[in-house]
PDB file of C-alpha atoms in Angstrom:
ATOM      1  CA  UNK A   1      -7.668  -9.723  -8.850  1.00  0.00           C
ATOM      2  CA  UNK A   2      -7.603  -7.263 -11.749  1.00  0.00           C
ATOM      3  CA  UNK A   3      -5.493  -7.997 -14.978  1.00  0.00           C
ATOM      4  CA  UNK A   4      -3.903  -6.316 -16.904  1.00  0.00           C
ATOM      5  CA  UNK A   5      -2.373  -7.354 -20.424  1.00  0.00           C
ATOM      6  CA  UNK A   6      -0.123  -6.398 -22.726  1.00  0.00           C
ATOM      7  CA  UNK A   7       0.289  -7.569 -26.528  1.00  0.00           C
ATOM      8  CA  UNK A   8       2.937  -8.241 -27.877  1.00  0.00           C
ATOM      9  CA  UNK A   9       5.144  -9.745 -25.525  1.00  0.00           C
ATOM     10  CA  UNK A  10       8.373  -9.424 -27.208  1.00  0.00           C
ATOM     11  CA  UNK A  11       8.388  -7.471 -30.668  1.00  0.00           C
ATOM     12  CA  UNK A  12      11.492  -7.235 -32.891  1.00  0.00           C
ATOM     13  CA  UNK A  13      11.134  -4.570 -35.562  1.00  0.00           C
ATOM     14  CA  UNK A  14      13.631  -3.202 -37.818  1.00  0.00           C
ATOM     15  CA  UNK A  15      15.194   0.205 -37.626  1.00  0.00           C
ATOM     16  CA  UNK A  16      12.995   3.147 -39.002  1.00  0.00           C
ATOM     17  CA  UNK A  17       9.883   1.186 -38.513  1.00  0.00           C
ATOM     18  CA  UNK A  18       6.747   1.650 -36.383  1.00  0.00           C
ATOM     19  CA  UNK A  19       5.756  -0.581 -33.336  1.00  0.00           C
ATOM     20  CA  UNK A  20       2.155  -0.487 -31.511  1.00  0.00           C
ATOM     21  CA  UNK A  21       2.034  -1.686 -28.121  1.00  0.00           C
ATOM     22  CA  UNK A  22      -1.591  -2.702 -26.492  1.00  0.00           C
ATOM     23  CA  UNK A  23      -2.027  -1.880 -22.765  1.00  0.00           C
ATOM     24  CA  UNK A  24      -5.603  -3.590 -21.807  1.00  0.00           C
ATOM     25  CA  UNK A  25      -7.828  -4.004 -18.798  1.00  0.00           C
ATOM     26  CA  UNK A  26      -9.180  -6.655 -18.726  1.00  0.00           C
ATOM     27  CA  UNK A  27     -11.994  -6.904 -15.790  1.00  0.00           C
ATOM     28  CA  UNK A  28     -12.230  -3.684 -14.526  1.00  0.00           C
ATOM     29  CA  UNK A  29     -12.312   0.174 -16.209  1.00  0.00           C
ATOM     30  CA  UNK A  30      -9.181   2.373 -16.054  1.00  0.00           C
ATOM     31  CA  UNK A  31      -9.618   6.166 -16.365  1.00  0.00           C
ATOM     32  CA  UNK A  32      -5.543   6.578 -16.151  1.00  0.00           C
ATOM     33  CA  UNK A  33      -2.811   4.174 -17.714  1.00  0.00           C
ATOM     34  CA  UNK A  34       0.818   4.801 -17.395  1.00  0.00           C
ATOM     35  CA  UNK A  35       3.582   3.895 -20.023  1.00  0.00           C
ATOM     36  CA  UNK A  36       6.966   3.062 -18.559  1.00  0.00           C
ATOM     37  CA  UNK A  37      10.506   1.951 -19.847  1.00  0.00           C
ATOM     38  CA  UNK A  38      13.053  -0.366 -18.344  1.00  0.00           C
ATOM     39  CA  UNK A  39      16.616  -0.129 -19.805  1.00  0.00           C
ATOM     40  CA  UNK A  40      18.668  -3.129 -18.994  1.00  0.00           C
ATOM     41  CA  UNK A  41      19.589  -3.514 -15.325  1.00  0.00           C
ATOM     42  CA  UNK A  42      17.890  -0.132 -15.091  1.00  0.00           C
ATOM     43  CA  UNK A  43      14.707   0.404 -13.057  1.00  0.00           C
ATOM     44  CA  UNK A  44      11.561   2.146 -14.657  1.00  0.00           C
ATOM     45  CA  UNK A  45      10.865   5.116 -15.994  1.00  0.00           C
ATOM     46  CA  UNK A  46       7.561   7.084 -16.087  1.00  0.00           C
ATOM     47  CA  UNK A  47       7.263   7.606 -19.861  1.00  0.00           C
ATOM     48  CA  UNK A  48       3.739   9.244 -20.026  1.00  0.00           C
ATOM     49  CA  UNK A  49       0.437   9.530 -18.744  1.00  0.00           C
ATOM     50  CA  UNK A  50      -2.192   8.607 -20.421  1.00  0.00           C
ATOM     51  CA  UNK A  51      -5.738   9.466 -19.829  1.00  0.00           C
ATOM     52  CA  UNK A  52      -9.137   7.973 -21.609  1.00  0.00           C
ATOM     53  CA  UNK A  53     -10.529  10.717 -23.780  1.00  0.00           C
ATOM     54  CA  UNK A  54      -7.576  13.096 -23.865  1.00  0.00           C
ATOM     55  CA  UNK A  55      -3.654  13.592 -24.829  1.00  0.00           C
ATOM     56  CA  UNK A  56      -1.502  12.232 -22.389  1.00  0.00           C
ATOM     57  CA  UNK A  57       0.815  13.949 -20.596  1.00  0.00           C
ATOM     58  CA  UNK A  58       5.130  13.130 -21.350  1.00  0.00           C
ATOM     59  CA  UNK A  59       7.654  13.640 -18.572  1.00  0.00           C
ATOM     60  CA  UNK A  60      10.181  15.471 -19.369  1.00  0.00           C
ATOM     61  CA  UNK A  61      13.124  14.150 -21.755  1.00  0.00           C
ATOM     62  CA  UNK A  62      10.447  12.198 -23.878  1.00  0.00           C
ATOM     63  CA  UNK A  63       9.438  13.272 -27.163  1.00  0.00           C
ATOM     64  CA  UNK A  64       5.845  12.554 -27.779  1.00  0.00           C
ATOM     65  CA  UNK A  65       6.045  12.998 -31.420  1.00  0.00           C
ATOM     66  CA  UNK A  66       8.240   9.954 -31.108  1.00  0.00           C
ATOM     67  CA  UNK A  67       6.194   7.721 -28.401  1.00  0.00           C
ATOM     68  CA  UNK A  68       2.412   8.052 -29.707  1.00  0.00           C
ATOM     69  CA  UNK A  69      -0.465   7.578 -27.276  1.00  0.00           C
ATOM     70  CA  UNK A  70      -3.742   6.484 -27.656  1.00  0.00           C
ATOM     71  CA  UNK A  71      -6.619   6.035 -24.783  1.00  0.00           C
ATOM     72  CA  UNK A  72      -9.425   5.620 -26.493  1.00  0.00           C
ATOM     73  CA  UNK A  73     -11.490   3.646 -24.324  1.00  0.00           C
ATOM     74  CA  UNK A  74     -11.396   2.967 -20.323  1.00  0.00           C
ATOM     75  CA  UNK A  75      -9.495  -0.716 -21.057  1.00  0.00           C
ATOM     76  CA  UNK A  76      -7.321  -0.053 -23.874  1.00  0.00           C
ATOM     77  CA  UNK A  77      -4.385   2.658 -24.137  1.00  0.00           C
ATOM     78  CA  UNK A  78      -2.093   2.078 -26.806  1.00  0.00           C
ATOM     79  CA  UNK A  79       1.895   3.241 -27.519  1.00  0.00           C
ATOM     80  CA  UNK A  80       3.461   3.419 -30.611  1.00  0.00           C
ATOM     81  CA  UNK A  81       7.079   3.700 -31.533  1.00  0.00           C
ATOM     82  CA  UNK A  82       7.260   5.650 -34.575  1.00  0.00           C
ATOM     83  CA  UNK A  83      10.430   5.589 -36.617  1.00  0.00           C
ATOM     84  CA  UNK A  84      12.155   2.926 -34.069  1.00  0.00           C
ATOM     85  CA  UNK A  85      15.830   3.119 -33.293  1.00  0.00           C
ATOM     86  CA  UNK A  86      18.407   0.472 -31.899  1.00  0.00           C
ATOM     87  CA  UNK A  87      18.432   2.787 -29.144  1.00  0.00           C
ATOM     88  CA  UNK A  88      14.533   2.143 -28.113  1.00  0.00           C
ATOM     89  CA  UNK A  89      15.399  -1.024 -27.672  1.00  0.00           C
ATOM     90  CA  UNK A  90      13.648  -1.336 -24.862  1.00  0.00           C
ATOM     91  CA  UNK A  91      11.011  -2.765 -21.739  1.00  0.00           C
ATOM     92  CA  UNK A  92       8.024  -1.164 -21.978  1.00  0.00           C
ATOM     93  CA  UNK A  93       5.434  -1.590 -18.883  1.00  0.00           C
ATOM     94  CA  UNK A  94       2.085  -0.099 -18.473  1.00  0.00           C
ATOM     95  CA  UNK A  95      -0.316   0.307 -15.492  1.00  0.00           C
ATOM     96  CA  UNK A  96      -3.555   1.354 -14.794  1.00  0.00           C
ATOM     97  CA  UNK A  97      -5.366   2.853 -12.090  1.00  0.00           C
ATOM     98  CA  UNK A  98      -8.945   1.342 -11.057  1.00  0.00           C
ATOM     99  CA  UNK A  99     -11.568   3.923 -12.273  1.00  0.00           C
ATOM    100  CA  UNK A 100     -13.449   3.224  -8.827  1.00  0.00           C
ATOM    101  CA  UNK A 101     -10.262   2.882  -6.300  1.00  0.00           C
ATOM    102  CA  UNK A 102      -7.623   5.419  -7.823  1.00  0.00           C
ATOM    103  CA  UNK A 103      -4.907   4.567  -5.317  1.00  0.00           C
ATOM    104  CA  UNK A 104      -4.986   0.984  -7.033  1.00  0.00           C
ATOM    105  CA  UNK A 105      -2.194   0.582  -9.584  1.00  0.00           C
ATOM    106  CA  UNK A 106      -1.956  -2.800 -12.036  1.00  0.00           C
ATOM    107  CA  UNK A 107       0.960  -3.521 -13.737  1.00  0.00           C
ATOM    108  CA  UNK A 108       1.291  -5.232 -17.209  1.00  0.00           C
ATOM    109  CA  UNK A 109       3.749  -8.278 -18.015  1.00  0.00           C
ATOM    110  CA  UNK A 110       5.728  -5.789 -19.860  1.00  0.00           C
ATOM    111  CA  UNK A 111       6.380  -5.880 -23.813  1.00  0.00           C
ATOM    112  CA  UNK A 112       9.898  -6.687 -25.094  1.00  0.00           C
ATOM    113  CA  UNK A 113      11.331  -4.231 -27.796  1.00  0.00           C
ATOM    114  CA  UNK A 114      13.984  -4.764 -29.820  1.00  0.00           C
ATOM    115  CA  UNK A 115      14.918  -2.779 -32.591  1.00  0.00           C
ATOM    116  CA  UNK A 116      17.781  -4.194 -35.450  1.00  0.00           C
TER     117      UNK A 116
ATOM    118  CA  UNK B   1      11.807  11.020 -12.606  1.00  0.00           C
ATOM    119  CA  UNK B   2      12.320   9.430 -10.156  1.00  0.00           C
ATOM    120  CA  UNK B   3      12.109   9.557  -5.880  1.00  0.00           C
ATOM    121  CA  UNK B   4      15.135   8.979  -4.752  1.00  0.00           C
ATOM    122  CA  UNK B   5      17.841   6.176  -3.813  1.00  0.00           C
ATOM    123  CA  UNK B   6      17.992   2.244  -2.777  1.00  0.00           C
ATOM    124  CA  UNK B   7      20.961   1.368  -0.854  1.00  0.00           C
ATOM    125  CA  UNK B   8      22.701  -1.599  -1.389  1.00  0.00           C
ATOM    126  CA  UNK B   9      22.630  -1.224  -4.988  1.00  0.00           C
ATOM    127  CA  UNK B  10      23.328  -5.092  -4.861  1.00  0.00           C
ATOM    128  CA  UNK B  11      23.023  -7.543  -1.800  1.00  0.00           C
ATOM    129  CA  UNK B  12      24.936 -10.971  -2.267  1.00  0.00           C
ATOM    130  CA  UNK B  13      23.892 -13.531   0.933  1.00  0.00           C
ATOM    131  CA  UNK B  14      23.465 -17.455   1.659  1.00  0.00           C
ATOM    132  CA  UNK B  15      20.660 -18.823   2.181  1.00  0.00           C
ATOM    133  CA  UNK B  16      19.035 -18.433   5.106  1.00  0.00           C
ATOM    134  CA  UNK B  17      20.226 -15.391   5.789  1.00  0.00           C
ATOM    135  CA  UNK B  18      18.011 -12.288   6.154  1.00  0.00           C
ATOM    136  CA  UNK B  19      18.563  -9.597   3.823  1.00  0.00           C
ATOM    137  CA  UNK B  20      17.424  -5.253   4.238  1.00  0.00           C
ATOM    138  CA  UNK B  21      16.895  -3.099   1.358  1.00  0.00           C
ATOM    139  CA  UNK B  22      16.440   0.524   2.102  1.00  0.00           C
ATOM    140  CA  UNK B  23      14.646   2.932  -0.214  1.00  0.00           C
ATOM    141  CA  UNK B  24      14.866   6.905  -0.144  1.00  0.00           C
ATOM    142  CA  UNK B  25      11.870   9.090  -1.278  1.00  0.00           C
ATOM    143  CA  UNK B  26      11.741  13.065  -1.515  1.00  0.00           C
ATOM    144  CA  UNK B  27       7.967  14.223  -1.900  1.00  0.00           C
ATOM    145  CA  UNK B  28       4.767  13.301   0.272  1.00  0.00           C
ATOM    146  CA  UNK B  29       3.556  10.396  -0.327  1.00  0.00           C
ATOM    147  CA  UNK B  30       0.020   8.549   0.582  1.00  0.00           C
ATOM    148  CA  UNK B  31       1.266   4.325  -0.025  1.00  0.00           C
ATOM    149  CA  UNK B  32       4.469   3.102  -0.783  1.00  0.00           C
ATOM    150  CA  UNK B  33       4.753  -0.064  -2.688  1.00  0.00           C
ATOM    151  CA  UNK B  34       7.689  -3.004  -2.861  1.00  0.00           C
ATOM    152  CA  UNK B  35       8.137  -5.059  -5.903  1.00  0.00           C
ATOM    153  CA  UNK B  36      10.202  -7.929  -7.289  1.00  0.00           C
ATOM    154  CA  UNK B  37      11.531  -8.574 -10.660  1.00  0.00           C
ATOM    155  CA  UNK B  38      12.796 -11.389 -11.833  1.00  0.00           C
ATOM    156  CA  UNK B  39      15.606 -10.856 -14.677  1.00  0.00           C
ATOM    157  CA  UNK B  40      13.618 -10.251 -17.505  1.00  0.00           C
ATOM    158  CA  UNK B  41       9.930 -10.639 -16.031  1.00  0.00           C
ATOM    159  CA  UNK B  42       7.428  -8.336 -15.112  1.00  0.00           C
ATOM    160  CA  UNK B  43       7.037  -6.814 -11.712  1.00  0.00           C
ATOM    161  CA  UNK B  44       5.904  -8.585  -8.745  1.00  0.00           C
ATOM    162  CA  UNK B  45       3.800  -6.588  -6.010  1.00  0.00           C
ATOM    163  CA  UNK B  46       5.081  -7.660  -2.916  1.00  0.00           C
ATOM    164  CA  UNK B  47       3.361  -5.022   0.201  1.00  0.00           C
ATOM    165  CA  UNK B  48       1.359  -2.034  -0.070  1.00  0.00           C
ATOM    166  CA  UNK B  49       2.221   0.143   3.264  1.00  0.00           C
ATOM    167  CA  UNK B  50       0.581   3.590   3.817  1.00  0.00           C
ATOM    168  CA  UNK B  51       1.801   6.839   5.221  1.00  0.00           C
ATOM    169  CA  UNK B  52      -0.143   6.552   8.371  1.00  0.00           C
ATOM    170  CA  UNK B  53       1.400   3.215   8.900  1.00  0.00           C
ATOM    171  CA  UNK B  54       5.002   2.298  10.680  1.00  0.00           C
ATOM    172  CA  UNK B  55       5.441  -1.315   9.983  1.00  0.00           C
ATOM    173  CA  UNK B  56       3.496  -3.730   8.343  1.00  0.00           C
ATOM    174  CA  UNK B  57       4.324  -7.690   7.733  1.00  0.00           C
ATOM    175  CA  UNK B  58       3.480 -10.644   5.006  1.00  0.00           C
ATOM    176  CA  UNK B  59       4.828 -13.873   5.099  1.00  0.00           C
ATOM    177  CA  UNK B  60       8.744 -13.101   5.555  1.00  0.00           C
ATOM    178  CA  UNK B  61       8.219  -9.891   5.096  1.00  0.00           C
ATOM    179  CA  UNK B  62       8.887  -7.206   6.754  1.00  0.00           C
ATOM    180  CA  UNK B  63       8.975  -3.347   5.740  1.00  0.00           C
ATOM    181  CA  UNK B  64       8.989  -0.210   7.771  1.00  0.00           C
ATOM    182  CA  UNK B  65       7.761   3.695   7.241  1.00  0.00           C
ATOM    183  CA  UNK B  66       9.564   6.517   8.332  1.00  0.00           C
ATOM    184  CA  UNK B  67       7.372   9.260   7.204  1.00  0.00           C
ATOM    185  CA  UNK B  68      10.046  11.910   8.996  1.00  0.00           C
ATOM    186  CA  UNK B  69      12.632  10.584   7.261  1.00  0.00           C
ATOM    187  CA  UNK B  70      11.512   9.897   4.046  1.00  0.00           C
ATOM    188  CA  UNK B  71      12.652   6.234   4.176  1.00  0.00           C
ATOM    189  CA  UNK B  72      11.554   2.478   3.967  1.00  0.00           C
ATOM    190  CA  UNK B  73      13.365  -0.796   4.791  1.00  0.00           C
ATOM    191  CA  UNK B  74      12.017  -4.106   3.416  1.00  0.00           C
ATOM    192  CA  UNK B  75      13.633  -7.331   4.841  1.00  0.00           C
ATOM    193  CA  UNK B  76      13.492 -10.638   3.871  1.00  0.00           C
ATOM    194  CA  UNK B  77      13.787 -13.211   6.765  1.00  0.00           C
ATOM    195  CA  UNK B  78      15.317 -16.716   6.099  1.00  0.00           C
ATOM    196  CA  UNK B  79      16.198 -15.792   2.429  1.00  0.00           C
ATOM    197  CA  UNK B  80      16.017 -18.989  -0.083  1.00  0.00           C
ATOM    198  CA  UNK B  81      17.434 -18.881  -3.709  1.00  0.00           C
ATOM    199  CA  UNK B  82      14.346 -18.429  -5.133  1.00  0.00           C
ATOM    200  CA  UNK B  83      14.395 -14.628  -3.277  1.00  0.00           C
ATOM    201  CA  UNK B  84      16.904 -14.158  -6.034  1.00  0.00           C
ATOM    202  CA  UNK B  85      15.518 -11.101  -7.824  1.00  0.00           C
ATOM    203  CA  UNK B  86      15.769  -7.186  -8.214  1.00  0.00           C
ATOM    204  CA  UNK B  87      13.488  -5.414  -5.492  1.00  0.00           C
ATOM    205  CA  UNK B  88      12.080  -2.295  -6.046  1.00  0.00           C
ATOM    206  CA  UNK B  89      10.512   0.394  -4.357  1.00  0.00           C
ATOM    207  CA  UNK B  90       7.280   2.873  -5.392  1.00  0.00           C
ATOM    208  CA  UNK B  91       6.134   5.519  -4.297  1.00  0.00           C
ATOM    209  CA  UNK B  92       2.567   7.500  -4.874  1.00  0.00           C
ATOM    210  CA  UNK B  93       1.317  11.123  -5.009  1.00  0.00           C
ATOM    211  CA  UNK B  94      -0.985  12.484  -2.128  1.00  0.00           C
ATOM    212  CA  UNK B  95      -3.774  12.924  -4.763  1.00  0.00           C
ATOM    213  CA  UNK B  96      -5.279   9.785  -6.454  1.00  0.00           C
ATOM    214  CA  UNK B  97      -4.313   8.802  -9.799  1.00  0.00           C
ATOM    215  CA  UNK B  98      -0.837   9.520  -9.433  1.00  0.00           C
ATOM    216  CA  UNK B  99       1.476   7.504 -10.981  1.00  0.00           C
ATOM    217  CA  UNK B 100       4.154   5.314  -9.385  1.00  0.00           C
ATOM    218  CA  UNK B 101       7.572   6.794  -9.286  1.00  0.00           C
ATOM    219  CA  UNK B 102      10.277   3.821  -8.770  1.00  0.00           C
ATOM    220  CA  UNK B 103      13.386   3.997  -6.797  1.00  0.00           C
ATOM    221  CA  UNK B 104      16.838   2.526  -8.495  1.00  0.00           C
ATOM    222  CA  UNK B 105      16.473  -0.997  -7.196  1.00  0.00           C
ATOM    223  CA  UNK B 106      18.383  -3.583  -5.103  1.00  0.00           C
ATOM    224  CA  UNK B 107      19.905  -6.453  -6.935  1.00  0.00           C
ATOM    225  CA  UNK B 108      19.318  -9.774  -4.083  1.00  0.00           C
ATOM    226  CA  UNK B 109      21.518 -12.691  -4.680  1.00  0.00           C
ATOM    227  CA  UNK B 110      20.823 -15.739  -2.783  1.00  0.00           C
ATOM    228  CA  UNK B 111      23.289 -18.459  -3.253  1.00  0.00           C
ATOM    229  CA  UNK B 112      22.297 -21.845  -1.300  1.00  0.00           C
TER     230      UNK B 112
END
């Protein structure tokens, strides 16, 4: 079945730094990945779309000057936490859509983010 | 954003017992999708069901479609500890590519 992976797993970063997360395919080629957050005993939010070759598109509420995307190839789409807070502290889950079955979704394992 | 609502919020049963989670949705949809979590772990994909579909089964589960009312049900049969998890419901766009909007989740406790 297709993979997808995530790196790292858990990250803990200090207040005011920066944090990338990696969002890869690994055996097949996604056109679209999605960036979502999970607050504690929360369920997920849709952060941001992300598609290879272009800016990705926020939902409203999140500030993309904050939450930097990067799709620069059809396995890897990238988010980075600039300036972290305590209060990013965070899930963060991404999923991508099969470039040749759009309707299928893959989920990452989900990075752990905790900011001190 | 998200769809809509999952009712109970949190489920407590014994083992054995069957448990129902229902999940709320607002917009068309083409699938809808159940998932598990396990505290602290990534999601699970349990069943894929699509809009054209009414009921569809895996295992000891069950989960239903009701297009008219916007609505699913997943139940577990002959719940075991293990079942222990958060459930979640996701729903898709008519157009591909979409991504998955989640419903609020049911909390399953399954004490043996």
């Amino acid at each position: 079945g297709a993979v997808v992976s995530q790196h790292p797993s858990r990250v803990i970063c200090k207040s005011g730094t920066s944090v990338k997360i990696e969002c890869r395919s690994l055996d097949f080629q996604a056109t679209t990945m999605f960036w979502y957050r999970q607050f504690p005993k929360q369920s997920l939010m849709l952060m941001a779309t992300s598609n290879e070759g272009s800016k990705a598109t926020y939902e409203q509420g999140v500030e993309k000057d904050k939450f930097l995307i990067n799709h620069a190839s059809l396995t890897l789409s990238t988010l980075t936490v600039t300036s972290a807070h305590p209060e990013d502290s965070s899930f963060y889950i991404c999923s991508a859509n099969d470039r040749y079955n759009s309707y299928e979704q893959y989920f990452g394992p989900g990075t752990r983010l905790t900011v001190t | 954003s998200q769809q809509g609502e999952e009712d109970p919020q949190a489920l407590s049963i014994q083992e054995g017992e069957n448990a129902t989670m229902n999940c709320s949705y607002k917009t068309s949809i083409n699938n809808l999708q159940w998932y598990r979590q396990n505290s602290g772990r990534g999601l699970v994909h349990l069943i894929l069901i699509r809009s054209n579909e009414r009921e569809k089964h895996s295992g000891r589960l069950r989960v239903t479609l009701d297009t008219s009312k916007k609505s699913s049900s997943l139940l577990i049969t002959a719940s075991r500890a293990a079942d222990t998890a958060s459930y979640f419901c996701a729903t898709d766009g008519v157009q591909a590519g979409t991504a998955l909007i989640f419903g609020k989740g049911t909390t399953l406790s399954v004490s043996s």
